[in-house]
Amino acid sequence: MSSVSLEKVTKIYPNGFEAVSDLDLQIEDGELMVVVGPSGCGKTTVLRMIAGLENISSGTVRFGDEVVNDVPPKNRDVAMVFQSYALYPQMTVAQNIGFALKMKRIPKIEVDRRVREAASVLGLTEWLDRKPTQLSGGQRQRVAMGRAIVREPKVFLMDEPLSNLDAKLRVQLRAEISRVQQRIGVATLYVTHDQTEAMTLGHRVAVLRDGVLQQCDAPQVLYDRPKNIFVAGFIGSPAMNLLEGVLSANLDVLTLGSQKVSLTPAILSRLPGLRQYTGRAVVVGIRPEDLPAASAERPGPVLTGDVHLVEALGAEILVHFVIDAPVVQLDDSSVTKDSDEILVGPTSSGSECVARIEPRHTVRSGDRFSFGVSEDRLEFFDIESGLAIWD
Amino acid sequence: MDSKDSTLVEQRPAVLPPGAVSRRRNRFTRIATPYLLLMPAAFLYAVFIVYPIFRQFDISFFNWHIFPDVANPFVGWSNYIRIFHDPAIRTASENTVLFLVITVPIQMVLGLFAAALLTDRLPGRGLWRALIFIPVVTSWVVVSYVFAYIFGFQGGLANAVISLFAGHTVRIDWLAQTWTGNAVIWIVSIWKGVGWSFIMFLAALDGVPRDLVESARVDGASEPRIWRHVVIPNIRPTITFVTVLLVIGASQVFTQVFITTGGGPFGSTSVLLTYAYQQAFSFFNFSYAAAIASLMAIVVLGLSILQIRLMRRNVDQ
C-alpha cells in the first residue's frame, strides 16, 4: 500500500498535442480520488501514465517514495478496471479473476481460495464457470472489479467503469465500488466524465480541463466554492447560473440587466476581494436551488424572468427562465468539445437561468415569475480571468 | 350503350383484374431475376468445373484414348489399384506431404512474425507491408522462372553469390539434385506465399482489442505470456482459416515444381499433380492421371471438411 504523487507531470504526444500540463496531484493511501472533466480533457491519460501504459514527457510519478517513471506496467503492482472491462473472452470468470495471480505464479490452491473469496464478496460465486459473453453488463463489471480485489495491489485505477451501464445499475454499482475500494483500502484513482459519480464516490475530486488541473477538493467544497467559472459550470446538475452583472461603486447594488439586487455590507466580510471590483462588471454565479420562488414570507431581493420551460420532477420543479442580463462570454478555451456538459446556456434574447423550486408552486411556460435571491449564496468571478473572487 | 358499358365493367374483374398482368409480370421478374443473373456464372462453372470433375471420374474407369476412333475399354477400379502399387506415386506423395509439412508452418510463423512486427509503429511500415505482399500478386510462372534462373547451374545468382563468399568458383546444380531441388521449390513457395498469411494475420492482430493486451500487461503478464493468453486465443479463428487454405493450396502444388525442376531428376522431386500431368500429357495415360486426380480431390475434400469443422468449433468456443 502506498500513496501516489504526480509532480509537474506533462504528457505531449508525438504529434505535438499536449494532453496533460504540469499536473500536481497527490492521492493519499486509502483515498479515492476522482478525476473528472469533459471528453478529451486528459483524465484517461493521467490514469494511463500512473498505470505505466503511457510514457510521461516530463515530471515525476511516485508510488510512496519510489519514482516509477520508468517502471513497466507489469512491475508497478497496479490493478486497473477498464471502461470496456477488458475481460479475456476465452477464459471463465474464475480464470479471469485469477489471471493476475497466475501471472505472479501463486500456487493454484491459493489462487482458488482468493478467487472464491473475491467472488463471494461480489456475488459472483454461481457464475465462476461462465464465460464473459454469458454475463450481463453488471456482472462483467463485477468480474472486472474482482480481478482488482484478488490482486491486493498498491494502487487501484478505474477508467469510467460505469459508463457502459444503464442508469439504475450505475447507481447500484456506484455503492459497490465504494465498498470494494474501502475493502482494498489502497490509493485509488477513478476517472469519469459524470460529475454525479465524481461527487458521490470521491473523497476528493480533481477537475481537469484541457490537461490543466482546475481544482482539487472535497466534493462539497467544489460545489460550494468553485475556484473558477469552469468548475462552477461543470460541477452541479443543473449547472450554476452564470450571469454578467455590475457592482455599484459602494457595493450596495448588483445590477443584472434591467434588475437590481441590493447587497449588504456583510458580503464584504464573506468576500473581501470584492473591494477591488467596485463599479466593475463581474460574473455572478447562483445555484438553481438558491433561486427559490419569491414570497411574502421570504423578504429580500428578487430576480424576475420569463419562464419558457417547466420540468416537474415530483420532489421539485426546474424552472427555465430568461432574464435580460448580458450574456456571459466564455473565452474560446472555455468552450470545450463537450460544451453540452457545461450547462451555461446564454440565449440571444438574454441569459438563460434555471431555478429549482418547491413543487407546491404553480408556474407555467410563458409566465413572468420572481425568484428570491440571498446574497450569502452568490458567487462572484473575475470577468477576465474567470477566477473566483474570494479574498 | 349503357348496358354494353356496364357489362364490360362487370366482366373485367372476373376475366382480368385491373393491374393483374403487371403484377404477374412483377412476380415473375422478382423470382427470375436472381437466376438470370446467376446463369452466366453458373454456365461457366458447369462447363469448366463441374463437367470436367465428373468427366474425370468417368475417364478414370476406362482405358481412355485421346484419339476418336480408338476403343476406350472399361477397366473398372484397375487404375485406382495401380496407384497403390506405383513406386513413383509413393515418391510424389512423400514430396507433396513434405512440401505441405514444411511450407505451411513456415509460412504461418513468418507471416505471423512479420505481422506482429508491423502492427507496432515501425518506421516505414507501409513500405514493408507492400514489399511483403508484392510476391503474392505476381504470377507463379514468372516467379518460378526467376527462381529457376537464380538457382541455375550456369550463371545462376545463387552460385555467383556463394562463389563470391567462397573465393573460388562454386557450381552447385541445385535443380538437378533431389534435396536441393526440393529446397528450391520450398523456398519459392514460402517466398511467394508468406505475404498472404501476413496480410491475414495483420488484419487479425488489428482486431485484438488493445484493452485486453493492456489489461494483461497491468496484470503482470510478460510479452510471451500476453501472446499466449491474449493474442493467440483472439486470433485463433484466423489461424485455423489460414491453415485450411494453405493446406489445400499445398496439396495442389504444381506450377513451381513443373517450371523449376519439372519433377526431376528421375521424378525425385515430382509431386502428385506434376506426376498426374506427366502421366496424361507425356505418356498419354489419361485414365491413370484421372484416377490420381480423382483420389487427390477426395483426400483434399476430406481434409478441408475436417479442418472447417475444427475451425467452426474454435469459432464457437
PDB file of C-alpha atoms in Angstrom, chain A residues 216-363:
ATOM      1  CA  CYS A 216      -8.865  19.517  -6.430  1.00  0.00           C
ATOM      2  CA  ASP A 217     -11.030  19.484  -3.333  1.00  0.00           C
ATOM      3  CA  ALA A 218     -13.637  17.565  -1.387  1.00  0.00           C
ATOM      4  CA  PRO A 219     -16.876  17.298  -3.413  1.00  0.00           C
ATOM      5  CA  GLN A 220     -18.821  19.714  -1.218  1.00  0.00           C
ATOM      6  CA  VAL A 221     -16.051  22.304  -1.354  1.00  0.00           C
ATOM      7  CA  LEU A 222     -16.021  22.065  -5.167  1.00  0.00           C
ATOM      8  CA  TYR A 223     -19.731  22.617  -5.164  1.00  0.00           C
ATOM      9  CA  ASP A 224     -19.826  25.424  -2.656  1.00  0.00           C
ATOM     10  CA  ARG A 225     -16.632  27.249  -3.543  1.00  0.00           C
ATOM     11  CA  PRO A 226     -15.660  26.644  -7.154  1.00  0.00           C
ATOM     12  CA  LYS A 227     -12.334  28.228  -7.948  1.00  0.00           C
ATOM     13  CA  ASN A 228     -13.330  29.383 -11.411  1.00  0.00           C
ATOM     14  CA  ILE A 229     -16.178  29.615 -13.896  1.00  0.00           C
ATOM     15  CA  PHE A 230     -15.322  26.243 -15.467  1.00  0.00           C
ATOM     16  CA  VAL A 231     -15.617  24.333 -12.194  1.00  0.00           C
ATOM     17  CA  ALA A 232     -18.748  26.322 -11.310  1.00  0.00           C
ATOM     18  CA  GLY A 233     -20.328  25.345 -14.604  1.00  0.00           C
ATOM     19  CA  PHE A 234     -19.122  21.742 -14.606  1.00  0.00           C
ATOM     20  CA  ILE A 235     -19.962  20.646 -11.075  1.00  0.00           C
ATOM     21  CA  GLY A 236     -23.652  20.514 -10.239  1.00  0.00           C
ATOM     22  CA  SER A 237     -26.667  19.477 -12.240  1.00  0.00           C
ATOM     23  CA  PRO A 238     -28.358  21.630 -13.383  1.00  0.00           C
ATOM     24  CA  ALA A 239     -25.285  23.818 -13.554  1.00  0.00           C
ATOM     25  CA  MET A 240     -24.717  27.024 -11.669  1.00  0.00           C
ATOM     26  CA  ASN A 241     -26.352  30.032 -13.382  1.00  0.00           C
ATOM     27  CA  LEU A 242     -23.692  32.439 -14.610  1.00  0.00           C
ATOM     28  CA  LEU A 243     -24.758  35.993 -15.344  1.00  0.00           C
ATOM     29  CA  GLU A 244     -22.854  39.133 -16.091  1.00  0.00           C
ATOM     30  CA  GLY A 245     -23.580  41.881 -13.577  1.00  0.00           C
ATOM     31  CA  VAL A 246     -22.171  45.210 -12.481  1.00  0.00           C
ATOM     32  CA  LEU A 247     -21.320  46.104  -8.883  1.00  0.00           C
ATOM     33  CA  SER A 248     -22.148  49.616  -7.755  1.00  0.00           C
ATOM     34  CA  ALA A 249     -19.391  51.952  -6.563  1.00  0.00           C
ATOM     35  CA  ASN A 250     -20.163  51.335  -2.901  1.00  0.00           C
ATOM     36  CA  LEU A 251     -21.035  47.651  -3.370  1.00  0.00           C
ATOM     37  CA  ASP A 252     -24.631  48.015  -2.225  1.00  0.00           C
ATOM     38  CA  VAL A 253     -26.267  47.137  -5.530  1.00  0.00           C
ATOM     39  CA  LEU A 254     -25.652  44.431  -8.081  1.00  0.00           C
ATOM     40  CA  THR A 255     -27.160  45.267 -11.468  1.00  0.00           C
ATOM     41  CA  LEU A 256     -28.221  42.302 -13.619  1.00  0.00           C
ATOM     42  CA  GLY A 257     -29.583  43.682 -16.892  1.00  0.00           C
ATOM     43  CA  SER A 258     -32.515  45.886 -16.000  1.00  0.00           C
ATOM     44  CA  GLN A 259     -32.815  44.421 -12.482  1.00  0.00           C
ATOM     45  CA  LYS A 260     -31.093  45.431  -9.316  1.00  0.00           C
ATOM     46  CA  VAL A 261     -30.224  43.221  -6.381  1.00  0.00           C
ATOM     47  CA  SER A 262     -29.414  45.025  -3.166  1.00  0.00           C
ATOM     48  CA  LEU A 263     -26.349  43.892  -1.248  1.00  0.00           C
ATOM     49  CA  THR A 264     -25.450  44.421   2.413  1.00  0.00           C
ATOM     50  CA  PRO A 265     -22.022  45.187   3.904  1.00  0.00           C
ATOM     51  CA  ALA A 266     -21.979  41.569   5.130  1.00  0.00           C
ATOM     52  CA  ILE A 267     -20.972  40.420   1.683  1.00  0.00           C
ATOM     53  CA  LEU A 268     -17.607  42.117   2.120  1.00  0.00           C
ATOM     54  CA  SER A 269     -16.820  40.158   5.209  1.00  0.00           C
ATOM     55  CA  ARG A 270     -17.550  36.933   3.283  1.00  0.00           C
ATOM     56  CA  LEU A 271     -15.801  38.015   0.086  1.00  0.00           C
ATOM     57  CA  PRO A 272     -13.296  40.792   0.898  1.00  0.00           C
ATOM     58  CA  GLY A 273     -11.877  40.532  -2.624  1.00  0.00           C
ATOM     59  CA  LEU A 274     -14.960  42.291  -3.988  1.00  0.00           C
ATOM     60  CA  ARG A 275     -13.471  45.596  -2.787  1.00  0.00           C
ATOM     61  CA  GLN A 276     -11.322  45.632  -5.910  1.00  0.00           C
ATOM     62  CA  TYR A 277     -14.384  45.331  -8.118  1.00  0.00           C
ATOM     63  CA  THR A 278     -16.321  48.431  -7.112  1.00  0.00           C
ATOM     64  CA  GLY A 279     -18.101  49.856 -10.133  1.00  0.00           C
ATOM     65  CA  ARG A 280     -16.896  46.964 -12.303  1.00  0.00           C
ATOM     66  CA  ALA A 281     -18.516  44.155 -14.234  1.00  0.00           C
ATOM     67  CA  VAL A 282     -18.295  40.676 -12.719  1.00  0.00           C
ATOM     68  CA  VAL A 283     -19.709  37.224 -13.398  1.00  0.00           C
ATOM     69  CA  VAL A 284     -22.286  36.267 -10.799  1.00  0.00           C
ATOM     70  CA  GLY A 285     -22.913  32.608 -10.053  1.00  0.00           C
ATOM     71  CA  ILE A 286     -26.164  31.415  -8.478  1.00  0.00           C
ATOM     72  CA  ARG A 287     -27.001  27.740  -7.906  1.00  0.00           C
ATOM     73  CA  PRO A 288     -30.517  26.739  -9.102  1.00  0.00           C
ATOM     74  CA  GLU A 289     -31.528  25.782  -5.543  1.00  0.00           C
ATOM     75  CA  ASP A 290     -30.567  29.273  -4.369  1.00  0.00           C
ATOM     76  CA  LEU A 291     -33.336  30.771  -6.518  1.00  0.00           C
ATOM     77  CA  PRO A 292     -36.494  29.827  -4.554  1.00  0.00           C
ATOM     78  CA  ALA A 293     -39.877  31.207  -5.556  1.00  0.00           C
ATOM     79  CA  ALA A 294     -40.245  34.745  -4.175  1.00  0.00           C
ATOM     80  CA  SER A 295     -42.888  35.030  -1.466  1.00  0.00           C
ATOM     81  CA  ALA A 296     -44.101  37.321   1.240  1.00  0.00           C
ATOM     82  CA  GLU A 297     -42.539  35.087   3.962  1.00  0.00           C
ATOM     83  CA  ARG A 298     -39.163  35.461   2.308  1.00  0.00           C
ATOM     84  CA  PRO A 299     -38.289  39.158   2.190  1.00  0.00           C
ATOM     85  CA  GLY A 300     -35.265  40.354   0.279  1.00  0.00           C
ATOM     86  CA  PRO A 301     -34.123  40.971  -3.261  1.00  0.00           C
ATOM     87  CA  VAL A 302     -35.787  39.161  -6.141  1.00  0.00           C
ATOM     88  CA  LEU A 303     -34.945  38.311  -9.718  1.00  0.00           C
ATOM     89  CA  THR A 304     -37.746  38.187 -12.257  1.00  0.00           C
ATOM     90  CA  GLY A 305     -37.610  36.290 -15.526  1.00  0.00           C
ATOM     91  CA  ASP A 306     -39.722  34.991 -18.397  1.00  0.00           C
ATOM     92  CA  VAL A 307     -40.384  31.281 -17.938  1.00  0.00           C
ATOM     93  CA  HIS A 308     -40.029  29.238 -21.105  1.00  0.00           C
ATOM     94  CA  LEU A 309     -39.816  25.688 -19.784  1.00  0.00           C
ATOM     95  CA  VAL A 310     -41.082  23.973 -16.657  1.00  0.00           C
ATOM     96  CA  GLU A 311     -39.848  20.500 -15.676  1.00  0.00           C
ATOM     97  CA  ALA A 312     -41.853  18.978 -12.841  1.00  0.00           C
ATOM     98  CA  LEU A 313     -39.666  16.257 -11.267  1.00  0.00           C
ATOM     99  CA  GLY A 314     -42.030  15.356  -8.445  1.00  0.00           C
ATOM    100  CA  ALA A 315     -39.933  16.434  -5.476  1.00  0.00           C
ATOM    101  CA  GLU A 316     -39.026  19.707  -7.155  1.00  0.00           C
ATOM    102  CA  ILE A 317     -39.704  21.843 -10.191  1.00  0.00           C
ATOM    103  CA  LEU A 318     -36.981  23.036 -12.525  1.00  0.00           C
ATOM    104  CA  VAL A 319     -37.958  26.380 -13.983  1.00  0.00           C
ATOM    105  CA  HIS A 320     -36.017  27.571 -17.030  1.00  0.00           C
ATOM    106  CA  PHE A 321     -36.307  31.302 -17.480  1.00  0.00           C
ATOM    107  CA  VAL A 322     -34.597  34.129 -19.298  1.00  0.00           C
ATOM    108  CA  ILE A 323     -33.518  37.423 -17.803  1.00  0.00           C
ATOM    109  CA  ASP A 324     -32.131  40.389 -19.710  1.00  0.00           C
ATOM    110  CA  ALA A 325     -28.720  40.399 -18.031  1.00  0.00           C
ATOM    111  CA  PRO A 326     -25.821  40.370 -20.541  1.00  0.00           C
ATOM    112  CA  VAL A 327     -24.700  37.027 -21.757  1.00  0.00           C
ATOM    113  CA  VAL A 328     -21.607  35.562 -20.106  1.00  0.00           C
ATOM    114  CA  GLN A 329     -18.979  35.346 -22.797  1.00  0.00           C
ATOM    115  CA  LEU A 330     -16.750  32.398 -22.100  1.00  0.00           C
ATOM    116  CA  ASP A 331     -13.371  32.715 -23.785  1.00  0.00           C
ATOM    117  CA  ASP A 332     -12.545  30.227 -26.569  1.00  0.00           C
ATOM    118  CA  SER A 333     -10.613  27.883 -24.349  1.00  0.00           C
ATOM    119  CA  SER A 334     -13.623  27.526 -22.077  1.00  0.00           C
ATOM    120  CA  VAL A 335     -15.705  26.179 -24.901  1.00  0.00           C
ATOM    121  CA  THR A 336     -14.838  22.538 -24.678  1.00  0.00           C
ATOM    122  CA  LYS A 337     -15.636  19.754 -27.105  1.00  0.00           C
ATOM    123  CA  ASP A 338     -18.375  18.616 -24.786  1.00  0.00           C
ATOM    124  CA  SER A 339     -19.874  22.031 -24.299  1.00  0.00           C
ATOM    125  CA  ASP A 340     -23.233  20.350 -23.792  1.00  0.00           C
ATOM    126  CA  GLU A 341     -21.938  19.097 -20.486  1.00  0.00           C
ATOM    127  CA  ILE A 342     -21.495  22.643 -19.290  1.00  0.00           C
ATOM    128  CA  LEU A 343     -24.994  23.856 -18.964  1.00  0.00           C
ATOM    129  CA  VAL A 344     -24.202  27.510 -19.419  1.00  0.00           C
ATOM    130  CA  GLY A 345     -26.782  28.405 -21.965  1.00  0.00           C
ATOM    131  CA  PRO A 346     -26.850  32.057 -22.914  1.00  0.00           C
ATOM    132  CA  THR A 347     -29.510  32.884 -25.485  1.00  0.00           C
ATOM    133  CA  SER A 348     -29.689  35.742 -27.920  1.00  0.00           C
ATOM    134  CA  SER A 349     -32.515  37.396 -26.000  1.00  0.00           C
ATOM    135  CA  GLY A 350     -30.725  37.308 -22.628  1.00  0.00           C
ATOM    136  CA  SER A 351     -29.252  34.822 -20.207  1.00  0.00           C
ATOM    137  CA  GLU A 352     -30.970  31.534 -19.617  1.00  0.00           C
ATOM    138  CA  CYS A 353     -31.212  30.503 -15.990  1.00  0.00           C
ATOM    139  CA  VAL A 354     -32.558  27.511 -14.121  1.00  0.00           C
ATOM    140  CA  ALA A 355     -34.229  27.655 -10.727  1.00  0.00           C
ATOM    141  CA  ARG A 356     -35.133  24.719  -8.532  1.00  0.00           C
ATOM    142  CA  ILE A 357     -38.342  25.488  -6.664  1.00  0.00           C
ATOM    143  CA  GLU A 358     -40.700  23.578  -4.409  1.00  0.00           C
ATOM    144  CA  PRO A 359     -43.465  21.613  -6.140  1.00  0.00           C
ATOM    145  CA  ARG A 360     -46.285  23.461  -4.356  1.00  0.00           C
ATOM    146  CA  HIS A 361     -45.821  26.487  -6.622  1.00  0.00           C
ATOM    147  CA  THR A 362     -47.791  26.851  -9.796  1.00  0.00           C
ATOM    148  CA  VAL A 363     -45.739  28.061 -12.702  1.00  0.00           C
TER     149      VAL A 363
END
